[in-house]
XYZ file of C-alpha atoms in Angstrom:
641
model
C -4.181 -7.692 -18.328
C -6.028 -9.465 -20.790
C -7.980 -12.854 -19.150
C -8.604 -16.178 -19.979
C -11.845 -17.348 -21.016
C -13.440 -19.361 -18.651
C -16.543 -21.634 -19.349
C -18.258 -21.402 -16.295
C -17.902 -17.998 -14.458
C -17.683 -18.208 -10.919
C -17.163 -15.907 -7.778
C -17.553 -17.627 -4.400
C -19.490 -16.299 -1.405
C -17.287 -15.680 2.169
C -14.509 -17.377 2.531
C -14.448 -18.135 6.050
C -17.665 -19.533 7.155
C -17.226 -18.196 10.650
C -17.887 -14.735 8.370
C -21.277 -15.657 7.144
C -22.871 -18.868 8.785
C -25.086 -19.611 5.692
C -22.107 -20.569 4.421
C -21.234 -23.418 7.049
C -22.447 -26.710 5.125
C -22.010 -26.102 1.705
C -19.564 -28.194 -0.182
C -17.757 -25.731 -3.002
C -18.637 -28.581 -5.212
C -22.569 -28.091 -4.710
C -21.869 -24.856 -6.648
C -19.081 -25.716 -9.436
C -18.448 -28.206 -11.602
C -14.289 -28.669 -10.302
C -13.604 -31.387 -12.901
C -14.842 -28.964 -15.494
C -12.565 -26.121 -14.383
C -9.794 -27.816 -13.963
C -9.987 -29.914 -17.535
C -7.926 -27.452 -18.909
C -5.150 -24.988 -18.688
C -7.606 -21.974 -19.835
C -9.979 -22.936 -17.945
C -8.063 -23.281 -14.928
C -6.062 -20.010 -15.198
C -9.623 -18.253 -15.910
C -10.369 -19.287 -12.120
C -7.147 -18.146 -10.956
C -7.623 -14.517 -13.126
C -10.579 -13.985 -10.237
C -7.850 -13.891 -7.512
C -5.982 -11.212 -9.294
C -9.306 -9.172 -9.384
C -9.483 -9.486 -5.572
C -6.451 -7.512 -4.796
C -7.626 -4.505 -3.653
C -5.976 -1.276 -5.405
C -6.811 0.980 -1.787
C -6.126 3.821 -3.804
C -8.735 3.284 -6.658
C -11.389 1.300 -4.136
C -14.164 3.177 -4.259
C -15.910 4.955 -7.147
C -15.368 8.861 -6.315
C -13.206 9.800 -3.036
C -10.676 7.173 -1.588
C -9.388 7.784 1.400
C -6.450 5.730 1.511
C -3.475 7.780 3.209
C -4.066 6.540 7.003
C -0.831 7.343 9.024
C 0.580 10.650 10.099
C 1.413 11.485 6.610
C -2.350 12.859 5.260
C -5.251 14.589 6.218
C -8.947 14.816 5.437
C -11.102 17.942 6.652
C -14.312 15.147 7.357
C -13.657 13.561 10.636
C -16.135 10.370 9.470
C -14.140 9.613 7.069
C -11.368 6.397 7.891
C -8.731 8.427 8.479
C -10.450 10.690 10.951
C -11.888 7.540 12.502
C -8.272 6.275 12.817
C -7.116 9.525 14.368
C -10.140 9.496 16.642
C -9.372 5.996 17.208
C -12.797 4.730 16.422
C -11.901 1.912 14.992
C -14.932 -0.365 14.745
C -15.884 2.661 12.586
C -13.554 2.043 10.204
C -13.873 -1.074 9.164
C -17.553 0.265 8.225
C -16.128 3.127 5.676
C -17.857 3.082 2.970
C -14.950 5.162 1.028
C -11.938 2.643 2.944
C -10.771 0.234 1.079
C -10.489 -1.980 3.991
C -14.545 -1.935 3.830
C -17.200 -3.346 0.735
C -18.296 -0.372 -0.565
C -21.484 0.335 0.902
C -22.187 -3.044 1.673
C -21.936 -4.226 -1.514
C -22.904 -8.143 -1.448
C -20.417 -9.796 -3.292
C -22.151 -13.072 -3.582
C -22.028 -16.370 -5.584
C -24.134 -14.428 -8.448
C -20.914 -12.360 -9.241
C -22.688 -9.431 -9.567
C -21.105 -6.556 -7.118
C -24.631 -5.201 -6.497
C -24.339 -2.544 -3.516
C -27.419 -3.091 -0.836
C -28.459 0.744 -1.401
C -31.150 2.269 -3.543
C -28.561 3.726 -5.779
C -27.005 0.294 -6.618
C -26.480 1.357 -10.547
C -23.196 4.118 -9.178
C -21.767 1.742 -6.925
C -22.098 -1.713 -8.959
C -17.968 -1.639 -10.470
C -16.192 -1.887 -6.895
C -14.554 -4.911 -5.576
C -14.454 -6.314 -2.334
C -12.853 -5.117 0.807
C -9.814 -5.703 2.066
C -11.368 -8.190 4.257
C -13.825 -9.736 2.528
C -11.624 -10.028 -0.743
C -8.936 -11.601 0.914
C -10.841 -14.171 2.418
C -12.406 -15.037 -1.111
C -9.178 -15.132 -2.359
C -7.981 -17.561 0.466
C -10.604 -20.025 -0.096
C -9.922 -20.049 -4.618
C -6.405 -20.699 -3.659
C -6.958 -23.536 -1.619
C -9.624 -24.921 -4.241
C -7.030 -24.531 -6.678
C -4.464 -26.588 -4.684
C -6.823 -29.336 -3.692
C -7.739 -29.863 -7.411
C -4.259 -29.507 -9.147
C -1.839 -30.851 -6.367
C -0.882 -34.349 -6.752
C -2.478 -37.412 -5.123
C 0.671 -38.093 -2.989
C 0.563 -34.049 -1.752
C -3.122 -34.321 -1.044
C -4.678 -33.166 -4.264
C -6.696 -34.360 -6.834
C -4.657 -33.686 -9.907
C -7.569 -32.921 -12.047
C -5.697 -31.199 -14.634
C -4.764 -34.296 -16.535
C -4.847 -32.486 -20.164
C -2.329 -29.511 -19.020
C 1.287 -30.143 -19.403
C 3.391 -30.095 -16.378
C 4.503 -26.296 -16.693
C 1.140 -25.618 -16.743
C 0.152 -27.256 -13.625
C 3.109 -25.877 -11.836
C 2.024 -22.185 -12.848
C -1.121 -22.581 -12.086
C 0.020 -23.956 -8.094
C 2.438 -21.198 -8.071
C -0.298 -18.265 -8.549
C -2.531 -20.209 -5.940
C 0.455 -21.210 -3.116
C 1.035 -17.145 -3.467
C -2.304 -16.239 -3.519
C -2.630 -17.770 -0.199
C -0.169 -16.295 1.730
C -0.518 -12.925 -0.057
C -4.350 -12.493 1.119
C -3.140 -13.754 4.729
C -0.361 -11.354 4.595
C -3.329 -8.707 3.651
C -5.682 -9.648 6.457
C -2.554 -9.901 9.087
C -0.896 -6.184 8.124
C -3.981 -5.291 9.538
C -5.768 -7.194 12.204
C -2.496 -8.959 13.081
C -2.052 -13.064 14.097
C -4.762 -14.974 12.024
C -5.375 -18.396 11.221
C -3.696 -19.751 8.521
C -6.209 -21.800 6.363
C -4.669 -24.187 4.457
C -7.683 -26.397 2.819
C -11.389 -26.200 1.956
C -12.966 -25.023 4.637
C -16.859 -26.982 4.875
C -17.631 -27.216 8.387
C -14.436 -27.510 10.376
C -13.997 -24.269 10.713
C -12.899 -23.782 14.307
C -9.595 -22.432 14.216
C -8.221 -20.742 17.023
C -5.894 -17.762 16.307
C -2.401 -18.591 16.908
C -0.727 -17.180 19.834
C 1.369 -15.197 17.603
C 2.127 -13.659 14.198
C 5.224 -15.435 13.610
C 3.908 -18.597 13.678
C 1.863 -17.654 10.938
C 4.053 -15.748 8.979
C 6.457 -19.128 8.695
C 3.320 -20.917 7.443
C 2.714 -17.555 4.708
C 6.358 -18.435 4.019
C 6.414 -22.193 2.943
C 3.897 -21.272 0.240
C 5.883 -18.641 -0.790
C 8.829 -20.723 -1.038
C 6.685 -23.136 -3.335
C 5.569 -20.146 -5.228
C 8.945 -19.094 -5.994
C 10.504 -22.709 -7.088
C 6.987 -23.130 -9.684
C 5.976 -19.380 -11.213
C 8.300 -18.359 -14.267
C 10.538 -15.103 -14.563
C 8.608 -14.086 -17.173
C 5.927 -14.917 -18.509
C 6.421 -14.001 -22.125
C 8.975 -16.519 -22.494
C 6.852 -19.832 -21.506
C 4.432 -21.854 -24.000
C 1.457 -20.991 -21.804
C 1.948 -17.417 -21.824
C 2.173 -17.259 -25.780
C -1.766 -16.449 -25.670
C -1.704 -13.396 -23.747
C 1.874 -12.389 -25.263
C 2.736 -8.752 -24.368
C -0.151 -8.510 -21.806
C 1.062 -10.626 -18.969
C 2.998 -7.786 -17.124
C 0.441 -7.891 -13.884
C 0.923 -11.604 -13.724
C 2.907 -13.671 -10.858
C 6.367 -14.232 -11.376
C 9.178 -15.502 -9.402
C 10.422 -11.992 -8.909
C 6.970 -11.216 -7.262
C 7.064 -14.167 -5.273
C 10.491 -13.687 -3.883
C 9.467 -9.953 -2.905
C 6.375 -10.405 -0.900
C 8.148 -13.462 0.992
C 10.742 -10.993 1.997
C 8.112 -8.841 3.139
C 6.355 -11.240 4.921
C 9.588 -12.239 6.803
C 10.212 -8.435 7.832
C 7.150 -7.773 8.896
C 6.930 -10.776 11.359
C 10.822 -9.467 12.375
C 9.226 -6.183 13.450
C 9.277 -4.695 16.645
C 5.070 -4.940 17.150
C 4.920 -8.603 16.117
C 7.874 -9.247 17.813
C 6.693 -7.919 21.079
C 3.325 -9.891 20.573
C 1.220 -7.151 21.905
C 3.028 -7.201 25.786
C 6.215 -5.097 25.136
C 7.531 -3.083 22.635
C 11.179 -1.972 21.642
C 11.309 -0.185 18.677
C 14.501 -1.626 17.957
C 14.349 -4.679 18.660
C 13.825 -7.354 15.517
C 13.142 -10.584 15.252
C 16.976 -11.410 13.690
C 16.353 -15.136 12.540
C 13.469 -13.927 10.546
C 15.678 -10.608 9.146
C 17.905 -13.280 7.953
C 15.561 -15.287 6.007
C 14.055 -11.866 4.840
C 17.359 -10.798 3.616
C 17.614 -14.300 1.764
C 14.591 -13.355 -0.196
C 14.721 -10.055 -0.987
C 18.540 -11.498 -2.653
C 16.539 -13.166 -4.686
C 14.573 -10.586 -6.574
C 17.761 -8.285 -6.468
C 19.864 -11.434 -8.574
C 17.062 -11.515 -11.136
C 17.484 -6.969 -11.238
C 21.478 -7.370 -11.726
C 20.314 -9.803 -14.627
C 18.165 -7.342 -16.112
C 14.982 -8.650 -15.571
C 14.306 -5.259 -13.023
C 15.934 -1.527 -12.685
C 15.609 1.250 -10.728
C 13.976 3.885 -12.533
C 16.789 7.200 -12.991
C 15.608 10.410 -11.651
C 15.085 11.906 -15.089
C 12.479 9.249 -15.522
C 11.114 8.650 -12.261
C 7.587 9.821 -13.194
C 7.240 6.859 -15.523
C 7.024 5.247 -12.234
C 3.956 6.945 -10.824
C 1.570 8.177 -13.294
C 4.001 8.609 -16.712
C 2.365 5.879 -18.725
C 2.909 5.032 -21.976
C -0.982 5.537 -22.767
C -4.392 5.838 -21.287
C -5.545 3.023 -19.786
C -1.949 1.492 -19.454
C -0.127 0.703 -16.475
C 2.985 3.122 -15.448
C 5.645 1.269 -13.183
C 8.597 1.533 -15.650
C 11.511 -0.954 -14.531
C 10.191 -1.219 -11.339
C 7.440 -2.815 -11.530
C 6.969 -5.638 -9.840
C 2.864 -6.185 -8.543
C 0.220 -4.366 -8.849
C -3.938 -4.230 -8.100
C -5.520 -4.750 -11.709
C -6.113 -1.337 -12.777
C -10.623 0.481 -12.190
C -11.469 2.660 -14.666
C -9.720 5.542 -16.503
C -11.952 7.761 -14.447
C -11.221 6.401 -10.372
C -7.405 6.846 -11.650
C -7.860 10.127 -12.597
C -9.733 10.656 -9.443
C -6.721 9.535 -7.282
C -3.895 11.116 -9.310
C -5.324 14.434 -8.510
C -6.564 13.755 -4.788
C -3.586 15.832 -3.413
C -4.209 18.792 -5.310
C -6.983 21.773 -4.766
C -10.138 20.785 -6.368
C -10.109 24.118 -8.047
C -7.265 24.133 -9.317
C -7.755 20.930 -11.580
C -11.827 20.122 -12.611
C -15.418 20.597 -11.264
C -15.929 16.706 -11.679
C -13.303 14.328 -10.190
C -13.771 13.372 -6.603
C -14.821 15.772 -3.865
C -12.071 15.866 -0.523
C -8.431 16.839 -0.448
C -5.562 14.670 0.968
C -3.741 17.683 2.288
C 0.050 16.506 3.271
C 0.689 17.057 6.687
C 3.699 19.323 8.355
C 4.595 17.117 10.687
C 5.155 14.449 8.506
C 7.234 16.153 5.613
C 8.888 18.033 8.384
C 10.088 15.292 10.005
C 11.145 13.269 7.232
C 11.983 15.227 3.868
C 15.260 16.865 5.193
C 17.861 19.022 3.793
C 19.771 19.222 0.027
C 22.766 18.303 2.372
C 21.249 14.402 3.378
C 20.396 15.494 6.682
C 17.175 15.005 8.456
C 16.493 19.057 9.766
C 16.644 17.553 13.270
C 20.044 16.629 12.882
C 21.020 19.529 10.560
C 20.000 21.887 13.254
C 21.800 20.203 15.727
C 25.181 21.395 14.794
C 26.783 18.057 15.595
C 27.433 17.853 11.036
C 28.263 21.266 10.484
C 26.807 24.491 9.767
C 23.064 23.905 10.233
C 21.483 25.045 6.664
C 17.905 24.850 7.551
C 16.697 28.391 8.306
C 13.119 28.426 10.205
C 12.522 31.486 8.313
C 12.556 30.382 5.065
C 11.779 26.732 5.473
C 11.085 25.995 1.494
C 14.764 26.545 1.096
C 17.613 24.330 0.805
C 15.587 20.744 0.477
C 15.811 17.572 -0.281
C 15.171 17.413 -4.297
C 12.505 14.875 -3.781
C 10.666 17.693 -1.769
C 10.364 19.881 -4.779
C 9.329 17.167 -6.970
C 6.563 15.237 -4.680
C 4.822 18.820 -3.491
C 3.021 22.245 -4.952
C 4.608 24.830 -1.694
C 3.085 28.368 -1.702
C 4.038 30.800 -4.557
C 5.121 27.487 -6.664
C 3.889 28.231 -10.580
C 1.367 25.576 -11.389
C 0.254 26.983 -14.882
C 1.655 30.099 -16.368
C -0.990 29.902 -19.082
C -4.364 29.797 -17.040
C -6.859 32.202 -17.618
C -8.090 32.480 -14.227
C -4.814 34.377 -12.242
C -5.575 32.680 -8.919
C -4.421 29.559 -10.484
C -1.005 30.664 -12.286
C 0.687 29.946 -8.830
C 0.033 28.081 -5.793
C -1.484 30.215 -2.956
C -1.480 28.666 0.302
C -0.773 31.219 2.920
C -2.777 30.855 6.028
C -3.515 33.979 8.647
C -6.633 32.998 9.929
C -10.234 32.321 8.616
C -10.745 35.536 6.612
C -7.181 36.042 4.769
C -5.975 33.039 3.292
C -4.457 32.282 -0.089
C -6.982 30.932 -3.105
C -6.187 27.238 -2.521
C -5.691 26.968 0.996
C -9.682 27.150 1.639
C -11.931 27.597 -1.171
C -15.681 26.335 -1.973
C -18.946 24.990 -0.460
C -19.073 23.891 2.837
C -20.739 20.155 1.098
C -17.926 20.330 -1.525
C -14.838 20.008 -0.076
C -11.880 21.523 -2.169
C -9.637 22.560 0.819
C -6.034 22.347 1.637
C -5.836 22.348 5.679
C -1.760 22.108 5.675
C 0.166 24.603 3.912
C 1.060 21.943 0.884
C -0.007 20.068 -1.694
C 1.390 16.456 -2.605
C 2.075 15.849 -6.428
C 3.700 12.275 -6.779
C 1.063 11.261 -8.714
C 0.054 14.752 -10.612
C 1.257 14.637 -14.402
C 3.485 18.063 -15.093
C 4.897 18.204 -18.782
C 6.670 21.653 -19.545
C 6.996 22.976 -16.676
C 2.802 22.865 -16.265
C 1.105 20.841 -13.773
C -2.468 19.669 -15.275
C -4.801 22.451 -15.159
C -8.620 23.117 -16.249
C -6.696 25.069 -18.713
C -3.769 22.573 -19.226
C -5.826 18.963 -19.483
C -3.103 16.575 -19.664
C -4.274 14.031 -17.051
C -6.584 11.635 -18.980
C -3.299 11.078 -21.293
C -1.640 9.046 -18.184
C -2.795 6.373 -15.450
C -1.504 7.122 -12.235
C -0.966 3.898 -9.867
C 0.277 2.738 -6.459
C 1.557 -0.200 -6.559
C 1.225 -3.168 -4.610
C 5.279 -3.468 -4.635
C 8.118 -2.038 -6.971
C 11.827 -2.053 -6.880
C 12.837 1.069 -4.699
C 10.493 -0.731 -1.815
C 13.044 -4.067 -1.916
C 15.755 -2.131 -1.898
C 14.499 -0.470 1.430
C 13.370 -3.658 3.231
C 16.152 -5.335 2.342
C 18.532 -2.446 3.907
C 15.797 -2.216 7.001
C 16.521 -6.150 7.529
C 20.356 -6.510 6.808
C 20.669 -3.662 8.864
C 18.617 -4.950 11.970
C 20.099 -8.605 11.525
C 23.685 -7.651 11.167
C 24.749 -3.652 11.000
C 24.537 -1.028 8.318
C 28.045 -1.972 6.925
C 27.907 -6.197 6.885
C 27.404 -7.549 3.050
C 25.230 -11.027 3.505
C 26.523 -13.704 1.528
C 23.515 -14.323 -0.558
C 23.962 -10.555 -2.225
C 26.619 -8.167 -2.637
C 25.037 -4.940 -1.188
C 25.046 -3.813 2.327
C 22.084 -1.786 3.623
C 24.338 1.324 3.768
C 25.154 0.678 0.328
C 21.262 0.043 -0.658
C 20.419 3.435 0.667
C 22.753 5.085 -0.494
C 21.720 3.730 -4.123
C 18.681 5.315 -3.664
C 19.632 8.676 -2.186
C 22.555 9.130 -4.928
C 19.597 8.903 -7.135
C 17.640 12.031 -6.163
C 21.259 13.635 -5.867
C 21.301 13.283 -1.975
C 25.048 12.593 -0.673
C 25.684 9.425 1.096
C 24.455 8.782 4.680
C 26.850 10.336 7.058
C 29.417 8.123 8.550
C 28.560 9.337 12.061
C 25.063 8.223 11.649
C 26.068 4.735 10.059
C 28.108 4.305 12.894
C 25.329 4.559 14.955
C 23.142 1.222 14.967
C 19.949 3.006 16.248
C 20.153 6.367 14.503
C 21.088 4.724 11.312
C 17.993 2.675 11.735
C 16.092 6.213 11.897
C 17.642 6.939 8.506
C 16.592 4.003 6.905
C 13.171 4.597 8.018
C 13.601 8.306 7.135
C 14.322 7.602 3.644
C 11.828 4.693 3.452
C 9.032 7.296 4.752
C 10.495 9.594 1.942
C 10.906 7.483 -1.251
C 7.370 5.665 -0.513
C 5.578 8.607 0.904
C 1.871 8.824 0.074
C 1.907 5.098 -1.601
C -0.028 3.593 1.124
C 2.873 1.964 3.182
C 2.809 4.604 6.712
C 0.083 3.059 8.612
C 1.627 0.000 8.505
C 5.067 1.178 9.071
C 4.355 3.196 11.807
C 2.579 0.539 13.675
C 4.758 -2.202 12.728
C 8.038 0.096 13.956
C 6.235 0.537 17.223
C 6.190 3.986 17.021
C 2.184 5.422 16.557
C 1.580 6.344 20.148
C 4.201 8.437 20.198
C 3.412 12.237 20.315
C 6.204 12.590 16.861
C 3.598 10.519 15.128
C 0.480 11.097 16.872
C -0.297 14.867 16.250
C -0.977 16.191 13.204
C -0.207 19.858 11.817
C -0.185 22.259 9.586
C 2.065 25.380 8.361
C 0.652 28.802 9.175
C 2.313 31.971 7.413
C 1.055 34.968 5.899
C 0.928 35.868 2.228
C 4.468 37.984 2.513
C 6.023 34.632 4.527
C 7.555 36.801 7.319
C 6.714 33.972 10.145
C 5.956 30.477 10.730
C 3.335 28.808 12.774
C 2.924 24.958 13.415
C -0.556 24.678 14.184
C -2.258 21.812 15.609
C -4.763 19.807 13.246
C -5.824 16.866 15.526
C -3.596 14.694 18.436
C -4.591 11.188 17.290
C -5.644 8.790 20.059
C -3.371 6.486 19.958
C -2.818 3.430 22.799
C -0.464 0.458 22.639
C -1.723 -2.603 22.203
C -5.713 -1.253 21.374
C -4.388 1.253 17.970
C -2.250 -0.712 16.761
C -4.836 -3.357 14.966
C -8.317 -3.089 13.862
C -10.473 -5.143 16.092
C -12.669 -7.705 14.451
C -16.420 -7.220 13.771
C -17.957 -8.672 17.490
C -20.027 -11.404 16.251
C -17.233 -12.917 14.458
C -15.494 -13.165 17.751
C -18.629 -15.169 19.431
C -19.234 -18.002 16.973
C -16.620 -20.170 18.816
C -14.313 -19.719 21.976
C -10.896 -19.899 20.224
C -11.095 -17.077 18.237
C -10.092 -14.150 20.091
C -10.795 -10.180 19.797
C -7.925 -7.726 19.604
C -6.624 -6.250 22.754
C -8.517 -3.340 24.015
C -11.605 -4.044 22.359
């Protein structure tokens, strides 16, 4: 995304000056000159182009290793890293990762200099990294609300500095910073749930109490995006303002964007965990007012796809949406595309497309730990060729069960093929070294294994712990995955995105479905959410959900999550889902394993990897740092902690 220039740079210290108490009595206009800024359209948008850089990409965080796969879906042989703080549930340890994208990256101070200068001796490796999760959104929080107080008009409360900007440029300008504001809420909340909604310039009346729940303010998150939608274009290209950057303005806002992160606001406040409110929990049970209004929204991103503006991607070119870009350095995302963290460097993408497969198998150089997939999770969720979960293929109640325990790579879902390397699968067929022409990742204990299901120095991790690898993000072309010997990935730029098409069509089906039944077609949109399911099963050439299991309001609700956990697996989206669902304490989603066979595949083994601790309410959110919680009385810890 190409930026505006900007005449005076400027990147604000903490947000939240309950975060930082040197931060308590200084006016923002002590350090800028606001009339300056906000003289101009360029000048303005330059300001708003620093919100966009405090997105965090949590796959591309940090500068080698990112551990970013947090759920039941991934796992990490380093139990200090996030994920094996998560699973031991230490989770004041996690918000101190230095490789966790919810943490500054080795304390990097991120102050009103605007240099990202790490507090380490070895500041020169770490000095590209944004902020946290935590400490970016709370930046971002406080430029958005600078941005409204200046640009608003007098009679909403603002300033309306930007006399020299016409009046679509003011109202694109607002519309970035209303969804700003609710998106870097909406960031904070997924995480450490109900948090106070700051609507102004904080100075020194800063003591907010929490709200008593995360409803009230995820209706608060929603009135900005509702201003947001009615003021940011549907594309960009098309408006005066974004002649300059012509071509280039894919990242940007749009209405599309806005309308799909207020739907996903809704939802998540309609979930059974923030519905419960921490007392009780039904995992079933939604919120069905806000499903409605979630429903409303996510209509309104599917009207602007029926009117071309958005597609899902076909299955033929469904790479183009992961890492299939149409050069280095350029975004993939095809069609669906709809928001995404502005992109680190050539090398942290490479880093992350290849963080599911052996080390060895791919370079010497890019990062250091394996994501291995875990059994449990594609188990449980990527089911048969047939549409059937293997639960309820084995249950005989749909016919003749095809799922054999004795040859488990057989008869699955298409997606499973594409999305994973299983053992004896051909990875190059022109690699000099034979250990590498195909996958080897039999397991019969310590001292016979297969080449990549253990290999390397005990400081150098290149281990698979599972039985799989995960490819999603892995360039093949010809039938050759990239390779020392095949070096294809620097051609492509693999990235998770913040939000695409496929993930609308899902939460719209997950809150149609929970509002009013798998079969009901809202009036705001023509599609029910067995029909939106279905879209996206035909697609992968999985038949239609069965009409037993539509008929059934809880099990179809299982399938909707099934394919959710499916189509968006290893993009980011399981803690959250799991939590949100009310689900992570149970043992389905607590314990982790792995696949155990030897090299001729005559048995099977599941073998435990770790039983996550996992308590309801204290694992279900990350409990704020302590001090934070004793500047003032009204803001309250997390339960448990």
């Amino acid at each position: 995304m190409k930026s505006y220039k900007v005449k005076i740079l400027i990147i604000l210290g903490l947000v939240f000056p309950f975060s930082c108490e040197d931060y308590l009595d200084v006016s923002p206009d002590a350090v800028i000159d606001e009339e300056v800024i906000f003289s101009t359209f360029n000048n303005a948008q330059g300001f708003v182009e620093e919100m966009y850089a405090l997105v965090v990409s949590y796959e591309q965080q940090t500068h080698t290793f990112q551990d970013f796969l947090l759920g039941d879906d991934g796992f990490v042989d380093r139990p200090t890293k996030a994920s094996g703080d998560i699973d031991a549930g230490r989770f004041t340890d996690v918000i101190r990762d230095n490789f966790c994208y919810l943490n500054n990256h080795y304390n990097a101070d991120y102050g009103s200099t605007g240099t990202n200068s790490a507090n380490v001796a070895n500041t020169n490796a770490f000095n590209q990294q944004r902020p946290g999760l935590y400490d970016g959104s709370l930046r971002g929080i406080r430029k958005a609300n600078i941005v409204i107080r200046n640009v608003e008009s007098a009679e909403n409360g603002g300033r309306d500095l930007m006399v020299n900007a016409t009046q679509a440029e003011k109202d694109v300008i607002l519309g970035q910073a209303y969804f700003f504001r609710a998106f870097f809420h909406n960031e904070v909340m997924k995480f450490w749930g109900r948090y106070p909604y700051i609507d102004r310039v904080i100075i020194d009346d800063f003591r907010i109490p929490r709200p008593e729940t995360y409803k009230e303010v995820a209706l608060l998150a929603n009135e900005d995006y509702i201003k947001a939608v009615a003021l940011l274009p549907v594309n960009w290209d098309l408006e005066p303002y974004g002649q300059l950057t012509q071509g280039e303005n894919r990242g940007r806002l749009t209405k599309g964007t806005a309308y799909a992160f207020q739907g996903k606001n809704l939802l998540l406040a309609a979930s059974p965990l923030m519905k419960g409110n921490n007392v009780s929990i039904n995992p079933y049970d939604y919120d069905t007012e806000l499903c409605d209004m979630a429903v409303e929204a996510f209509s309104g991103i599917l009207q602007l796809a029926d009117q071309g503006r958005y597609a899902l991607a076909s299955w033929e070119n469904y790479d183009e949406v992961f890492w299939k870009s149409p050069a280095p350095g350029v975004w993939p995302g095809s069609t669906e595309f709809i928001f995404s963290a502005t992109g680190g460097s050539q090398g942290q993408a490479t880093r992350f497309m290849a963080s599911g497969v052996n080390r060895a198998i791919h370079t010497t150089s890019a990062g250091f730990e394996v994501i291995s997939p875990t059994h449990n999770f594609i188990h449980n969720n990527f089911g048969m060729a047939n549409g059937l979960s293997i639960e309820d293929d084995l249950s005989g109640n749909f016919g003749t069960p095809t799922y054999d325990p004795t040859q488990p790579f057989a008869n699955r879902d298409p997606r499973f093929y594409r999305w994973h390397i299983i053992d004896g699968q051909v990875i190059d067929p022109g690699a000099e070294d034979p250990n590498h022409v195909a996958a080897q990742l039999w397991f019969e204990n310590a001292s016979q294994k297969g080449f990549h299901r253990s290999t390397g120095a005990e400081n150098i991790k290149i281990v698979n712990n599972t039985g799989y690898m995960w490819t999603k993000f892995y360039p093949k072309i010809d039938g050759k995955y990239h390779s020392r010997w095949n070096p294809i990935i620097n051609q492509y730029t693999g990235v998770r995105m913040h939000m695409r098409l496929t993930d609308v069509y899902l939460m719209y089906a997950e809150a149609l479905h929970a509002s009013m039944g798998a079969t009901a077609i809202p009036s705001s949109f023509g599609l029910s959410a067995e029909g939106a399911i279905n879209l996206l099963r035909n697609r992968a050439g999985i038949p239609n959900v069965n009409p037993a299991i539509v008929g059934d309001n809880n099990k179809f609700m299982d399938e909707l999550r099934r394919e959710r956990s499916v189509e968006l697996s290893y993009e980011a989206h399981r803690w959250v889902d799991i939590r949100r669902w009310g689900l992570a304490h149970l043992d389905k989603y607590r314990r982790k394993l792995a696949l155990d066979f030897p090299q001729d595949q005559s048995n099977f083994t599941e073998t435990l990897l770790v039983d996550r601790i996992c308590e309801f309410p204290k694992h279900y959110w990350l409990p704020f740092p302590v001090e934070q919680t004793l500047i003032y009385e009204g803001f309250t810890q997390n339960p448990g902690w």
